[in-house]
mmCIF file of C-alpha atoms and ligand atoms in Angstrom:
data_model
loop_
_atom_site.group_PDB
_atom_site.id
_atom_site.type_symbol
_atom_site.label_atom_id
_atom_site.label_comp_id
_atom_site.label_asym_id
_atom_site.label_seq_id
_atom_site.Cartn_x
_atom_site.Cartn_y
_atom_site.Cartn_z
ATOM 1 C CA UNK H 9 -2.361 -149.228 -113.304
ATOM 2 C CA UNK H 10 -4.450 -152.772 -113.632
ATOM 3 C CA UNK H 11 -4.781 -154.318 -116.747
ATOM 4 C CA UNK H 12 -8.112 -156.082 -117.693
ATOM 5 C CA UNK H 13 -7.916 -158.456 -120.706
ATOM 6 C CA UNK H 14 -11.134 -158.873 -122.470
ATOM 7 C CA UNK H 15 -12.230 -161.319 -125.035
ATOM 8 C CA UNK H 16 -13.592 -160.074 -128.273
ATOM 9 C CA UNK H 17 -14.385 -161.547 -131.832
ATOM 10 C CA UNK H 18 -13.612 -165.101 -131.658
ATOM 11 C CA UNK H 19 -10.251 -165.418 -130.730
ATOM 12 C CA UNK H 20 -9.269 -161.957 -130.182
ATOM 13 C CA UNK H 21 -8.076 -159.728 -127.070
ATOM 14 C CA UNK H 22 -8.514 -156.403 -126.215
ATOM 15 C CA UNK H 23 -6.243 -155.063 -122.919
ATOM 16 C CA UNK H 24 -7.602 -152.219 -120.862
ATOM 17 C CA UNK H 25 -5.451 -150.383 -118.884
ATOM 18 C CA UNK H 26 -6.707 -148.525 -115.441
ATOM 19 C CA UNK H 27 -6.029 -145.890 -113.807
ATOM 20 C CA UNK H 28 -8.192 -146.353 -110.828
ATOM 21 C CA UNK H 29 -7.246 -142.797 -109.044
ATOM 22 C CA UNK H 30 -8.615 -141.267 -111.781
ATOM 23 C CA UNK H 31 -11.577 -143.528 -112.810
ATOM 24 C CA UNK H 32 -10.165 -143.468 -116.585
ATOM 25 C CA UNK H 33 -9.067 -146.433 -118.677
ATOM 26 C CA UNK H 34 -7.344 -146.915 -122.255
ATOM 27 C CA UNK H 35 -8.029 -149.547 -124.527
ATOM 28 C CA UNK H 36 -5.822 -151.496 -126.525
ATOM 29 C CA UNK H 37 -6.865 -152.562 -130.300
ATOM 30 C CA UNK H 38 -10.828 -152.601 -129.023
ATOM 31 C CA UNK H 39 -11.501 -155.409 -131.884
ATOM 32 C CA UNK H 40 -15.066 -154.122 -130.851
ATOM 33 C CA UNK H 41 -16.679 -151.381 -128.493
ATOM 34 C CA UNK H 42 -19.059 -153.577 -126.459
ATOM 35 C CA UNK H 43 -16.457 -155.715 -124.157
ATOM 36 C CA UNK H 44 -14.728 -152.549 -123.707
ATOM 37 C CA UNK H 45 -18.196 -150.506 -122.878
ATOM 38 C CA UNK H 46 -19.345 -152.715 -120.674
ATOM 39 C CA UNK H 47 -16.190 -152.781 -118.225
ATOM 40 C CA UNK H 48 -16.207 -149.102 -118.490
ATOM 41 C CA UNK H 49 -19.986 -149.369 -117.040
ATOM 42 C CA UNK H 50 -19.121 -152.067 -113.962
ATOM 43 C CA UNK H 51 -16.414 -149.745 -113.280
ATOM 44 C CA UNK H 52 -17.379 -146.157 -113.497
ATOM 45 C CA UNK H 53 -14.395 -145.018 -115.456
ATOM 46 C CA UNK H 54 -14.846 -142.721 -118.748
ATOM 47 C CA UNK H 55 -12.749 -143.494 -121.759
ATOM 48 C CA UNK H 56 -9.504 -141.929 -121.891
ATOM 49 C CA UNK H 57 -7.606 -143.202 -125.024
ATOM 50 C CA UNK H 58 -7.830 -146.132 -127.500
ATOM 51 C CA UNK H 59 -3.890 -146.952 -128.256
ATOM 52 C CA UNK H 60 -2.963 -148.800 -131.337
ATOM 53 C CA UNK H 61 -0.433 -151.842 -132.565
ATOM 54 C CA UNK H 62 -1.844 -151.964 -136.231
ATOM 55 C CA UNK H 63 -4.453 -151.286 -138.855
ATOM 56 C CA UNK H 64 -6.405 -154.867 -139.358
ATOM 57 C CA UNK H 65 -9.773 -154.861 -138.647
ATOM 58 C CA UNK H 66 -9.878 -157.206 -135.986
ATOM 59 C CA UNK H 67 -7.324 -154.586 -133.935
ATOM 60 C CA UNK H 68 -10.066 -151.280 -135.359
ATOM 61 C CA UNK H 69 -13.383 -152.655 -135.318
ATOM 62 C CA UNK H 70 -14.362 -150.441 -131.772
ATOM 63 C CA UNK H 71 -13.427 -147.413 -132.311
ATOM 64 C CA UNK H 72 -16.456 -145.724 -134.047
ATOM 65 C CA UNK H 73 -18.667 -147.176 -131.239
ATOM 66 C CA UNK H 74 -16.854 -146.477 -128.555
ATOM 67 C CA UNK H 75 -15.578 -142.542 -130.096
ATOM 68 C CA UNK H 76 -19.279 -141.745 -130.350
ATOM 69 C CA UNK H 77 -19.691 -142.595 -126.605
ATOM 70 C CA UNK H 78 -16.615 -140.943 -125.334
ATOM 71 C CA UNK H 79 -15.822 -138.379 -128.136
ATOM 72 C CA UNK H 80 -13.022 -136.793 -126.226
ATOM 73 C CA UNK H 81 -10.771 -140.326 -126.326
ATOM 74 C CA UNK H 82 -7.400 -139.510 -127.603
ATOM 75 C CA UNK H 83 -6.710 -142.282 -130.516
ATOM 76 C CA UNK H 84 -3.107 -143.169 -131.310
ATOM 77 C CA UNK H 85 -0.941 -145.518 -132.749
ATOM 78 C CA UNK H 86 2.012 -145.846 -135.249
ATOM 79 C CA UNK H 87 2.934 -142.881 -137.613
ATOM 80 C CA UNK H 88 3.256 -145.164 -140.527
ATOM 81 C CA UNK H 89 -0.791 -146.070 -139.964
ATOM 82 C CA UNK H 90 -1.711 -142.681 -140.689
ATOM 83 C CA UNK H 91 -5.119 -143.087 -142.484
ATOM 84 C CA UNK H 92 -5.666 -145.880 -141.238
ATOM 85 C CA UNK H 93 -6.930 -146.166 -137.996
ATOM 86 C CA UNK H 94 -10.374 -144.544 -137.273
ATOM 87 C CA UNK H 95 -9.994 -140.879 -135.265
ATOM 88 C CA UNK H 96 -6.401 -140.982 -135.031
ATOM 89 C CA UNK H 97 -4.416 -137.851 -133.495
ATOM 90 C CA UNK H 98 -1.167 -139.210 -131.951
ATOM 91 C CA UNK H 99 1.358 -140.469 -134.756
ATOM 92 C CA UNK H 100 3.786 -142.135 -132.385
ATOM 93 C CA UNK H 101 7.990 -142.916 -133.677
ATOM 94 C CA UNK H 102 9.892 -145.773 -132.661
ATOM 95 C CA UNK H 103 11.105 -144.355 -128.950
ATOM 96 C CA UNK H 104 8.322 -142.197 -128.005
ATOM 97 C CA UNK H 105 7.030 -142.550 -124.601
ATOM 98 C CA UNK H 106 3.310 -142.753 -123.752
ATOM 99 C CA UNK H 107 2.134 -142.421 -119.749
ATOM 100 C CA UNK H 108 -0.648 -143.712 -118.272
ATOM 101 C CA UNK H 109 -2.079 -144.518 -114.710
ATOM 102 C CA UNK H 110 1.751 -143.399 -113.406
ATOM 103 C CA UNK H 111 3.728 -145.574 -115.420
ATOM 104 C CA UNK H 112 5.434 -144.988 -118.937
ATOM 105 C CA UNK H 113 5.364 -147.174 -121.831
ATOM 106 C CA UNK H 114 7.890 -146.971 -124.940
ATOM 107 C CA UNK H 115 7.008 -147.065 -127.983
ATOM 108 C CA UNK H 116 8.583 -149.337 -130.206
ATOM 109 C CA UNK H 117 8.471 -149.818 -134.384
ATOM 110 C CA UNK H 118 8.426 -153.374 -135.189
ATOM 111 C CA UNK H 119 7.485 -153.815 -138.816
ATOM 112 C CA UNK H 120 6.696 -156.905 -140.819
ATOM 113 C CA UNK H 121 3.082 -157.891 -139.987
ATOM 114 C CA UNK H 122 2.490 -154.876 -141.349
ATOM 115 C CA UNK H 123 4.372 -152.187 -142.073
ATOM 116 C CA UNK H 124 3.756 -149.538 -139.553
ATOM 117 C CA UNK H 125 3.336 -151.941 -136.203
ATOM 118 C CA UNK H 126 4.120 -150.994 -133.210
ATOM 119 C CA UNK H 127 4.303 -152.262 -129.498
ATOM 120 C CA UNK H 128 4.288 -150.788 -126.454
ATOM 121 C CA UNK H 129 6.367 -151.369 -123.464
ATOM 122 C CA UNK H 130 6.348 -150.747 -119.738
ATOM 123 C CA UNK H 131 9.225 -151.011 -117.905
ATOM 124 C CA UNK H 132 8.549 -153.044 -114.147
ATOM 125 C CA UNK H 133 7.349 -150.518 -111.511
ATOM 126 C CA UNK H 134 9.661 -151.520 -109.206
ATOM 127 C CA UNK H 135 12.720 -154.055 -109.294
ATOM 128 C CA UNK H 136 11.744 -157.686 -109.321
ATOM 129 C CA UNK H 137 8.673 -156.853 -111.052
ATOM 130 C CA UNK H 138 7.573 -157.829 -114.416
ATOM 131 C CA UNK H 139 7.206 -155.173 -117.054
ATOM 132 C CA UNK H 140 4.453 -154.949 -119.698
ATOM 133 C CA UNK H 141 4.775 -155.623 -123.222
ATOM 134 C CA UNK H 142 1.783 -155.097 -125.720
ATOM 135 C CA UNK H 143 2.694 -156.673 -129.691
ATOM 136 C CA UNK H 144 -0.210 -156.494 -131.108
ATOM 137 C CA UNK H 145 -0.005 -159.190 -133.805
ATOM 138 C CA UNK H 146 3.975 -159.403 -134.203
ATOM 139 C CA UNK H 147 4.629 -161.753 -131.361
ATOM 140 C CA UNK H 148 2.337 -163.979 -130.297
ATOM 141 C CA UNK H 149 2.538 -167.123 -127.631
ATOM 142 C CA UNK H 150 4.678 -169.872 -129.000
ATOM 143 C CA UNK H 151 4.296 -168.307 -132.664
ATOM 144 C CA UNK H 152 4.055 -165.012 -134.319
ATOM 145 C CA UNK H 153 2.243 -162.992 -136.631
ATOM 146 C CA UNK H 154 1.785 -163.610 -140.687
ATOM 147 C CA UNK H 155 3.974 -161.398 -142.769
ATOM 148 C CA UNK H 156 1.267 -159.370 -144.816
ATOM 149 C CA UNK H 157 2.833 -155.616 -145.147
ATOM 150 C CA UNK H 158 6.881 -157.179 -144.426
ATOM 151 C CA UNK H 159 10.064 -159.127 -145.410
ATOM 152 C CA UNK H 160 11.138 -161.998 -143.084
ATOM 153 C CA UNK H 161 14.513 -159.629 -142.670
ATOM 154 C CA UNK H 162 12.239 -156.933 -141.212
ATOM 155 C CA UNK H 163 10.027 -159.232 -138.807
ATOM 156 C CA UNK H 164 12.876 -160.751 -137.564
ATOM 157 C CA UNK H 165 14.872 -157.880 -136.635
ATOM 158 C CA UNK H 166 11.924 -156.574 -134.796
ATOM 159 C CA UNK H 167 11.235 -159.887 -132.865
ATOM 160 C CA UNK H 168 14.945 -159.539 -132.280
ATOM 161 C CA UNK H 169 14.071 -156.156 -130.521
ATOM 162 C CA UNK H 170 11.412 -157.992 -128.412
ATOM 163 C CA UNK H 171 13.369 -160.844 -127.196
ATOM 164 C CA UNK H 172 16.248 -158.327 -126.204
ATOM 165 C CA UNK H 173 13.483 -157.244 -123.470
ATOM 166 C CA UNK H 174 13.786 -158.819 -119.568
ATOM 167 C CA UNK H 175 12.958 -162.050 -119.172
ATOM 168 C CA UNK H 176 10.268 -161.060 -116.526
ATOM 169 C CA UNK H 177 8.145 -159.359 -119.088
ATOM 170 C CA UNK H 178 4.362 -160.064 -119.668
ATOM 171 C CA UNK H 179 3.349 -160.393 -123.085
ATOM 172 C CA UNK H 180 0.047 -159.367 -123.833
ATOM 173 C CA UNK H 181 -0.855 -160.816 -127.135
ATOM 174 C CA UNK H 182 -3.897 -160.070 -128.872
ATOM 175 C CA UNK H 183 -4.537 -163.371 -130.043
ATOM 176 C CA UNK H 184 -5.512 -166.824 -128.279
ATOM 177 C CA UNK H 185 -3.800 -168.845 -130.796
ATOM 178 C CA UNK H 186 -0.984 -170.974 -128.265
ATOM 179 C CA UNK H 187 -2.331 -173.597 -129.072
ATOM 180 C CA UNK H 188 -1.924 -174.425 -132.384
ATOM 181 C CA UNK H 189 0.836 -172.344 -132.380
ATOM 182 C CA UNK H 190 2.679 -175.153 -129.677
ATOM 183 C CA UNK H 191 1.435 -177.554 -131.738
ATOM 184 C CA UNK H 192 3.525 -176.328 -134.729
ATOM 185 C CA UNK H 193 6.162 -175.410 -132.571
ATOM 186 C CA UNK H 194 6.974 -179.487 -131.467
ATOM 187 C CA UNK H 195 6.582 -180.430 -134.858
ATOM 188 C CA UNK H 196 10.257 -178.494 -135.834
ATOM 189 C CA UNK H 197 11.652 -178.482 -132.291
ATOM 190 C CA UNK H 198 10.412 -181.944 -130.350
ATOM 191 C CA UNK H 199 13.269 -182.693 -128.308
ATOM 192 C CA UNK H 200 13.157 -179.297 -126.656
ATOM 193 C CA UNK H 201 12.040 -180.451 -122.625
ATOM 194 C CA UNK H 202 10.632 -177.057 -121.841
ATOM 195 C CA UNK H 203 8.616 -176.901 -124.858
ATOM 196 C CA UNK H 204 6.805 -179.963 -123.967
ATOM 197 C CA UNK H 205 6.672 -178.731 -120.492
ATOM 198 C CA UNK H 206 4.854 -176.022 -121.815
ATOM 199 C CA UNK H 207 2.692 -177.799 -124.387
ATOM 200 C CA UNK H 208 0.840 -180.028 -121.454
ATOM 201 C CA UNK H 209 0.441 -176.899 -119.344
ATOM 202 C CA UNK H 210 -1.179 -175.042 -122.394
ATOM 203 C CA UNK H 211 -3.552 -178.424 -123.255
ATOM 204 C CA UNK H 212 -5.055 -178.197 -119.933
ATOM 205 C CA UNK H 213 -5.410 -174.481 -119.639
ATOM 206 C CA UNK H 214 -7.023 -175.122 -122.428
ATOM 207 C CA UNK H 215 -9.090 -177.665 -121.550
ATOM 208 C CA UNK H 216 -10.311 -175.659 -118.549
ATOM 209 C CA UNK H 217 -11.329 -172.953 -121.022
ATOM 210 C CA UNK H 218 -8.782 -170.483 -119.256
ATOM 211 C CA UNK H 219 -6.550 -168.241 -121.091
ATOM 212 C CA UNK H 220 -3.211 -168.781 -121.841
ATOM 213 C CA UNK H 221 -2.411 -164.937 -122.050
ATOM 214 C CA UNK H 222 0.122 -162.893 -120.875
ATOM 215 C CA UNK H 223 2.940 -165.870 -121.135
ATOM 216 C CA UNK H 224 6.455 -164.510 -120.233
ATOM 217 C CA UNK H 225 8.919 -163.583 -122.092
ATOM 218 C CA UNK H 226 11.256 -165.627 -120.473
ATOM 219 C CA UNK H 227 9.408 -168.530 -121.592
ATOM 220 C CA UNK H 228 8.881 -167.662 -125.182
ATOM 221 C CA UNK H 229 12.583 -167.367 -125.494
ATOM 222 C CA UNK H 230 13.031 -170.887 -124.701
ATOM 223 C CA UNK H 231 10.099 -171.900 -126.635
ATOM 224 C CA UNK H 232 8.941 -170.262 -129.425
ATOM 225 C CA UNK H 233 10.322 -171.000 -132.974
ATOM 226 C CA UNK H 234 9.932 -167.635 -133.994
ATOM 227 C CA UNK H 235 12.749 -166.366 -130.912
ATOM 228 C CA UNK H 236 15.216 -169.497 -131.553
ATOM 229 C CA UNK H 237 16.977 -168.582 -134.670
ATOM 230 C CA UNK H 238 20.041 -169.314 -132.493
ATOM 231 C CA UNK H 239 18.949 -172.923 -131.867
ATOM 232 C CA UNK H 240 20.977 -175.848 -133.298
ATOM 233 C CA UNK H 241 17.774 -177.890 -133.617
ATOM 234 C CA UNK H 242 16.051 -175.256 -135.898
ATOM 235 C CA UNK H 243 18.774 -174.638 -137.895
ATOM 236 C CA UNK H 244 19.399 -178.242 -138.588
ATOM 237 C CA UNK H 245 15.470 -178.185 -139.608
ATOM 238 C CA UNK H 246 15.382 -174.632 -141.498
ATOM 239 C CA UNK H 247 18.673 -175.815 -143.384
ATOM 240 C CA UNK H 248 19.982 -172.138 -142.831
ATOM 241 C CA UNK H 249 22.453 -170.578 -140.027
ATOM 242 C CA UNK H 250 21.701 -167.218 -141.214
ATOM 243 C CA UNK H 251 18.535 -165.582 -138.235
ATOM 244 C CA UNK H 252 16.757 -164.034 -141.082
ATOM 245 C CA UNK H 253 16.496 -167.230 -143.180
ATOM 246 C CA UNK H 254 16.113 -169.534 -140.473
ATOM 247 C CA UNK H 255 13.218 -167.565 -139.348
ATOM 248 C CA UNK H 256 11.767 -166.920 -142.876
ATOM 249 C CA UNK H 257 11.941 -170.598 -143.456
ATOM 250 C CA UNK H 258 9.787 -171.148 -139.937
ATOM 251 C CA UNK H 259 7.802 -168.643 -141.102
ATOM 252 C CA UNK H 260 6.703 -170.054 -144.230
ATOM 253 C CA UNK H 261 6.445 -173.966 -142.694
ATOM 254 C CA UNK H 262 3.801 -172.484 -140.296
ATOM 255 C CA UNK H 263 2.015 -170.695 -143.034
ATOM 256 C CA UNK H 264 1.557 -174.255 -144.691
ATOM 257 C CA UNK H 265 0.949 -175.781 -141.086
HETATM 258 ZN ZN1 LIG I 12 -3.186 -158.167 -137.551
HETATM 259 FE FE1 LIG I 13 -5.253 -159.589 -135.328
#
């Protein structure tokens, strides 16, 4: 399986996934059908699926286009979304298991951008390799996603979930936002080295106009706020021991950031 990441919209990313063998590909939240046609044209492949975190436009906007080229694309995403994403059959449950291009993803519920997100995750092929891990708009690099459908308890017990992945996990984000996101993240945490480390790294990715997507897990663990309701530093900030209300606190300084 190789995984294409495509810009869309302004700031958005769509992921196609490959299955070379068999010249088929599925998208990820095509924010629109034109990126995603036009890889499907340089390399011959035909449509297989269009997989789903969440509802919001931005994740939706393909699917008509891209349905009324390959009609036969099986559209799924989370059971909660039912009615709400454009030609959906598959209603997926936390612990499903989707397969595609010889590998196996598991589905998991993570609530609190919305309420019916979900994320998909691919274990490492082989040992020593980095698994997959597609969040839609729950975890993003160095931040994480507003709280429009969900309680603070709710998003943080699913970015709990997340972080309790392998370190050596790719996070494919659908958002460019590291940026600003870093930029929040020294203003509660400055004294953390590896933040910095990565804030300079990020600037001149950046400034290169390269993406800054997938980041590791292993790094967002050690520095994004939204991960480090354990950290001394953010709790002395946040006021509050307590993960949920440390977080929700973070949470609501970035939405004023
Ligand atoms: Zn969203
Ligand atoms: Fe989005």
């Amino acid at each position: 399986m190789r995984i294409h990441r495509l810009p869309a919209l302004s700031d958005n990313y769509i992921f196609a996934l490959e299955d070379p063998q068999r010249r088929q590909v599925v998208v990820i939240d095509p924010a629109e059908a034109q990126p995603a046609l036009e890889l499907l044209d340089t390399i011959g492949a035909e449509l297989a699926g269009i997989w789903h975190t969440h509802h919001h436009g931005d994740h939706i906007g393909g699917n008509r286009d891209l349905l009324a080229r390959f009609p036969e694309a099986v559209v799924q995403g989370g059971a909660e979304d039912r009615g709400r994403l454009p030609g959906q059959s598959v209603y997926l449950e936390d612990g499903d298991r989707v397969a595609f291009g010889g590998r196996e993803a598991v589905v998991l519920f993570i609530p609190g951008h919305t309420r019916a997100h979900i994320a998909y995750y691919f274990a490492p092929p082989a040992p020593g390799e980095a698994g997959d891990l597609f969040c839609g708009d729950t975890l993003f690099a160095g931040g994480c996603g507003r709280l429009f459908e969900g309680t603070p308890q709710q998003m943080q017990n699913s970015l709990a979930r997340l972080r309790d992945l392998p370190d050596n996990t790719r996070v494919w984000c659908a958002h460019e936002y590291t940026l600003g996101n870093l930029q929040f993240a020294l203003t509660v945490e400055p004294e953390n080295p590896v933040l910095q480390a990565r804030w300079e790294s990020v600037q001149r990715l950046r400034r290169d106009g390269r993406p800054t997507i997938p980041s590791l897990l292993g790094d967002e663990k050690q520095t994004n706020p939204f991960l480090r309701w354990d950290s001394a530093a953010l709790q002395a900030v946040t006021g509050y021991q307590e993960p949920a209300r440390v977080f929700g606190k973070l949470r609501g300084m970035k939405d004023l950031f």
